[in-house]
C-alpha positions as a Markdown table, in Angstrom:
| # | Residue | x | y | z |
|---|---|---|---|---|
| 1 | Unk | 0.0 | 0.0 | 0.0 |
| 2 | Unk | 2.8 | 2.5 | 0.7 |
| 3 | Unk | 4.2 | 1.7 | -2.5 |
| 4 | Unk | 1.0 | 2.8 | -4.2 |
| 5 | Unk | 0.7 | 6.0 | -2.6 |
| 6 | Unk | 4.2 | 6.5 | -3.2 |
| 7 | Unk | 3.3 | 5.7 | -6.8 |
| 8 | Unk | 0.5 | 8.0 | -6.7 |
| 9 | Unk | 2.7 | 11.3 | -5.7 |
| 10 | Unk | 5.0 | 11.2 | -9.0 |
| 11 | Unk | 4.6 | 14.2 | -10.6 |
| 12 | Unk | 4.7 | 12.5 | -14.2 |
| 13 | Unk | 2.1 | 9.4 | -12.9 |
| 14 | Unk | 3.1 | 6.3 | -14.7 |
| 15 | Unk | 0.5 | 3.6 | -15.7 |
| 16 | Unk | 0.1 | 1.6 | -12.2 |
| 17 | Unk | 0.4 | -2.0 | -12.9 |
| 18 | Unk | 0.7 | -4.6 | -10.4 |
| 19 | Unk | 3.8 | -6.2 | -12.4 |
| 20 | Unk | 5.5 | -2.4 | -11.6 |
| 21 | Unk | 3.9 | -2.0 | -8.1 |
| 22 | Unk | 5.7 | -5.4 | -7.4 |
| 23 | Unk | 8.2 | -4.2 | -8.6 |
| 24 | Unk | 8.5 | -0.9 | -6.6 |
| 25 | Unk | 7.8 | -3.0 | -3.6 |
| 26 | Unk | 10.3 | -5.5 | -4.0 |
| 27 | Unk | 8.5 | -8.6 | -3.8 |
| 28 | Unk | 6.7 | -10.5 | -6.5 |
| 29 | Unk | 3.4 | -10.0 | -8.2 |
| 30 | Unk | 1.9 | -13.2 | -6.5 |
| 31 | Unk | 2.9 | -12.0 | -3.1 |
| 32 | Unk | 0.6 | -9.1 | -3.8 |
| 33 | Unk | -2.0 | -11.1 | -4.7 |
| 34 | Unk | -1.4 | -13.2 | -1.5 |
| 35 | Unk | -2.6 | -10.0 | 0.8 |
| 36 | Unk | -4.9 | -8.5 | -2.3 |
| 37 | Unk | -6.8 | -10.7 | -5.0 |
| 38 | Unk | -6.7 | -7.4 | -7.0 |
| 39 | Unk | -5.1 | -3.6 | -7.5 |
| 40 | Unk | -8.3 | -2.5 | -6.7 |
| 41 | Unk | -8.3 | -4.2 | -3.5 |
| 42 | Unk | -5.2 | -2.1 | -2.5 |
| 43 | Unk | -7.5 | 1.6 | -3.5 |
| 44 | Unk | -10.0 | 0.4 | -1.6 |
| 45 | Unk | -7.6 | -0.2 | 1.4 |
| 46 | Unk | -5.7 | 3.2 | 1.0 |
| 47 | Unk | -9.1 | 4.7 | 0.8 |
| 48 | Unk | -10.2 | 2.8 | 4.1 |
| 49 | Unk | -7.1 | 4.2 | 5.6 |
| 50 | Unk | -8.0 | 7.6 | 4.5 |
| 51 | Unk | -11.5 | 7.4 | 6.3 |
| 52 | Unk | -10.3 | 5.7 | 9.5 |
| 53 | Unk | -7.4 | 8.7 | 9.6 |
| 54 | Unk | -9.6 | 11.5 | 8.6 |
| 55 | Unk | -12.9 | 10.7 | 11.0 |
| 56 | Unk | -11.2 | 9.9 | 13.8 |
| 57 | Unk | -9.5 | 12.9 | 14.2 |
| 58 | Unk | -12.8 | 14.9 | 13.3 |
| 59 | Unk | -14.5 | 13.3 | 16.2 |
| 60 | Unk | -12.0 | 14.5 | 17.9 |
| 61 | Unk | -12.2 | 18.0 | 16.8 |
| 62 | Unk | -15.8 | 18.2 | 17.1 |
| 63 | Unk | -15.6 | 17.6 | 20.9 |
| 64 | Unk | -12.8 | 20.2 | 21.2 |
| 65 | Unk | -13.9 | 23.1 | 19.2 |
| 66 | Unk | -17.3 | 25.2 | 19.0 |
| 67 | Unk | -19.5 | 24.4 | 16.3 |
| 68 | Unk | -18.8 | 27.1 | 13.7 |
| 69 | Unk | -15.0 | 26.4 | 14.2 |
| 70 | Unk | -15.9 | 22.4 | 13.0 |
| 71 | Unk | -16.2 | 23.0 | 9.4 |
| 72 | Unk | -12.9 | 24.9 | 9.0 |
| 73 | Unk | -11.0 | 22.8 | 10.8 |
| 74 | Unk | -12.3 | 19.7 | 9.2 |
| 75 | Unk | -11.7 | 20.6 | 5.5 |
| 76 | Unk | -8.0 | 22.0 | 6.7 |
| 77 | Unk | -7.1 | 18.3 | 8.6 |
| 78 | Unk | -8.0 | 16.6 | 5.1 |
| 79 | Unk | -5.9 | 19.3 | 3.3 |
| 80 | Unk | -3.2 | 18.7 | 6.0 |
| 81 | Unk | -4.0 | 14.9 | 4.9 |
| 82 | Unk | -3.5 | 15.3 | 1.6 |
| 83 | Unk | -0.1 | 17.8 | 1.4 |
| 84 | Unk | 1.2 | 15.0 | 4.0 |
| 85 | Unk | 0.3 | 12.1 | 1.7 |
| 86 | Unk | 0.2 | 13.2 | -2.2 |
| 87 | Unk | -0.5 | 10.1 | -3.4 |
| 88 | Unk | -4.1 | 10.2 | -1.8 |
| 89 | Unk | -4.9 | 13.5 | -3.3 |
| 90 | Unk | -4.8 | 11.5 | -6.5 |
| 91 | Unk | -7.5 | 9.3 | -5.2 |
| 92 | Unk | -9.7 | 11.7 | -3.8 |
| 93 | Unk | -10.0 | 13.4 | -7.0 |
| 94 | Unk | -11.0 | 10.4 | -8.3 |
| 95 | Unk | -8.4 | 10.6 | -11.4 |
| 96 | Unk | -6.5 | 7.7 | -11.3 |
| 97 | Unk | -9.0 | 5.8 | -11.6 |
| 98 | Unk | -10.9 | 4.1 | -14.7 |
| 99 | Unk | -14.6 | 3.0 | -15.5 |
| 100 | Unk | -14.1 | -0.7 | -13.9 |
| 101 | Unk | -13.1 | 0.4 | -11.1 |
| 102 | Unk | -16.6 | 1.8 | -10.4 |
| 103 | Unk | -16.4 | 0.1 | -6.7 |
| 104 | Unk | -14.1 | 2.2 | -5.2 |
| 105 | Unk | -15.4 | 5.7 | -7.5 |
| 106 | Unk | -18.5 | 5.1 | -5.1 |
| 107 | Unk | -16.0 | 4.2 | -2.3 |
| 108 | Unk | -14.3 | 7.9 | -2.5 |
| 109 | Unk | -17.9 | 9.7 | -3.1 |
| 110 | Unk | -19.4 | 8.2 | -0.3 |
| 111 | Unk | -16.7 | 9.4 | 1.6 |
| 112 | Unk | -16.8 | 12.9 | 0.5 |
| 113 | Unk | -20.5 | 12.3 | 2.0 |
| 114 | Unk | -19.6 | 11.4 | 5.6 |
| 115 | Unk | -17.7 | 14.9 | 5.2 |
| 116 | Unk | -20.7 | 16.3 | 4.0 |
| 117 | Unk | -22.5 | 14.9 | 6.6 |
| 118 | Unk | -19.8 | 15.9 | 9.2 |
| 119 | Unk | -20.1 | 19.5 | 8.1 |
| 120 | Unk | -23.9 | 19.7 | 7.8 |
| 121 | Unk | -24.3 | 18.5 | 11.9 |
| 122 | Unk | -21.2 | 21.2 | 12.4 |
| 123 | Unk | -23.5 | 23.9 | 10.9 |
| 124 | Unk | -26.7 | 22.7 | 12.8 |
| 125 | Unk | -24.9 | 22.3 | 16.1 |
| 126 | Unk | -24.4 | 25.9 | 15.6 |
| 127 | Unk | -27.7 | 26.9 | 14.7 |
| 128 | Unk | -29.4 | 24.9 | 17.6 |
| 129 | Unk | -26.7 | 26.2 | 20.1 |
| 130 | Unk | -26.6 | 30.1 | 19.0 |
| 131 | Unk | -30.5 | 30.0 | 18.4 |
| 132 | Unk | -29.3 | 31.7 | 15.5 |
| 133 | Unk | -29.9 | 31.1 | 11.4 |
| 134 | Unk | -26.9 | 30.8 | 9.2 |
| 135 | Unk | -26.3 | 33.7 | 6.2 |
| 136 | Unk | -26.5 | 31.2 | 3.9 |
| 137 | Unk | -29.1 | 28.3 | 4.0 |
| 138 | Unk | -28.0 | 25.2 | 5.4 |
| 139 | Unk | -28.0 | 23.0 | 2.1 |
| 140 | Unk | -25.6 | 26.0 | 0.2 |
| 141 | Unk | -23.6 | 26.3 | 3.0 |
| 142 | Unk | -22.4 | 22.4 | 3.0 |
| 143 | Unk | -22.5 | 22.4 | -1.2 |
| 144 | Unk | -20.0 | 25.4 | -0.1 |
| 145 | Unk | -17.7 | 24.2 | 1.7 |
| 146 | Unk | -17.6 | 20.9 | -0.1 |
| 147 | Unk | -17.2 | 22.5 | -3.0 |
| 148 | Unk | -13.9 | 24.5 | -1.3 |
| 149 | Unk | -12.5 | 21.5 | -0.4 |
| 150 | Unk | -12.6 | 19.5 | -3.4 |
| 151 | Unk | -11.4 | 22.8 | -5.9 |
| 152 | Unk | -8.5 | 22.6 | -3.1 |
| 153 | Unk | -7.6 | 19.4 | -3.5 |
| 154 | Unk | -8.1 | 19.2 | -7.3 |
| 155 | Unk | -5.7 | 22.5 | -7.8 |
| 156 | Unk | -2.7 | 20.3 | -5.1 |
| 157 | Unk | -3.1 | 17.9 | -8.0 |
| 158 | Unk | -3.4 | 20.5 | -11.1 |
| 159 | Unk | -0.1 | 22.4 | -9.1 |
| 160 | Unk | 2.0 | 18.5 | -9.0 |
| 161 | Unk | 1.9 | 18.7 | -5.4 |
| 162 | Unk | 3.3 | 22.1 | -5.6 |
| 163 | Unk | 0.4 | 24.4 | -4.3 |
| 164 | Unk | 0.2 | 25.6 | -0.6 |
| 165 | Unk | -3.4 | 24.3 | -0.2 |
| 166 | Unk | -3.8 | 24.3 | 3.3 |
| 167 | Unk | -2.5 | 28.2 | 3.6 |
| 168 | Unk | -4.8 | 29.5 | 1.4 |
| 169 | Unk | -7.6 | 27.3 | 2.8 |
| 170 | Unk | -7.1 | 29.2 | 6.1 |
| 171 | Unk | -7.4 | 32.7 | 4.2 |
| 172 | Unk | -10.4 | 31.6 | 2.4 |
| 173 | Unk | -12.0 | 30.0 | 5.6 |
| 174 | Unk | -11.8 | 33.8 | 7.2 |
| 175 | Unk | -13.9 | 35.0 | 4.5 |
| 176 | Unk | -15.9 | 32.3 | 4.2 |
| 177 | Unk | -16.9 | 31.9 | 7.9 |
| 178 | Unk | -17.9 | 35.8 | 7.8 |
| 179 | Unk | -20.2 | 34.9 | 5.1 |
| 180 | Unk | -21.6 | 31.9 | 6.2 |
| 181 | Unk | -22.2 | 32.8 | 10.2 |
| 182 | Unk | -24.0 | 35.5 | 11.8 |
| 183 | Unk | -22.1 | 38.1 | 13.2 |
């Protein structure tokens, strides 16, 4: 798996084949096959390993932090994620990845979900303890945010890993927290 990802952050990606993941990894093709019966096995692991990561840490932030803090800090811990770990920037854009391996396409959406969801109870959380109404409805506000996040990750990628993503996610997040909350 770490020789995917490490595959994943070239800057010039290079058709992924498990004859050159073996390869990379030292060890034959059939011992991959031993721990995986196919590549797509291995992306659906690294994006397991993505959610376990990512949601246990927002769990964490969400019991820490008051509710219109959540959403900021959540989309900057997945940029965080992804400057720390190219590869998976790759795989959150969805990019790498070809029409049969539909499985783990819907793997990657629903996860953007659960963060949709995470946000969403961030920005109700607020509304039900501040008794006050967002700027911007509830539904634009997530479609928002979402939206920030995955233009972030998609310019780390555009950038070849080059881009300060999670430095200019915390300028945006000023301006987008004054126009989402009620001063």
């Amino acid at each position: 798996m770490q020789s995917l990802a490490s595959m994943l952050e070239e800057k010039n990606l290079v058709k992924i084949t498990t004859a050159e993941l073996a390869k990379r990894s030292e060890i034959s093709e059939a011992a991959i096959y031993k721990h995986f019966p196919s590549k797509r096995k291995v992306y659906e692991e690294l994006v397991s390993f993505f959610e376990e990561s990512i949601f246990t840490r927002i769990k964490s932030i969400k019991e820490e932090s008051k509710p219109e803090d959540v959403p900021g800090q959540l989309i900057s811990l997945i940029l965080k994620f992804c400057e720390m770990n190219k590869g998976f920037s790759r795989i959150l854009t969805r990019e790498i990845f070809t029409a049969d391996e539909l499985k783990i396409i819907d793997k990657v959406s629903n996860c953007f979900e659960k963060i949709n969801i995470e946000i969403r109870q961030s920005l109700q959380d607020y509304e039900r303890t501040t008794k006050k109404k967002l700027n911007l409805n509830l539904s634009t506000s997530c479609d928002l945010l979402l939206s920030c996040l995955e233009g972030q990750i998609q310019s780390f990628v555009r950038s070849k890993f080059k881009k300060d993503i999670s430095s200019s996610w915390e300028d945006q997040w000023i301006f987008l927290k004054k126009a989402i909350f009620v001063n």
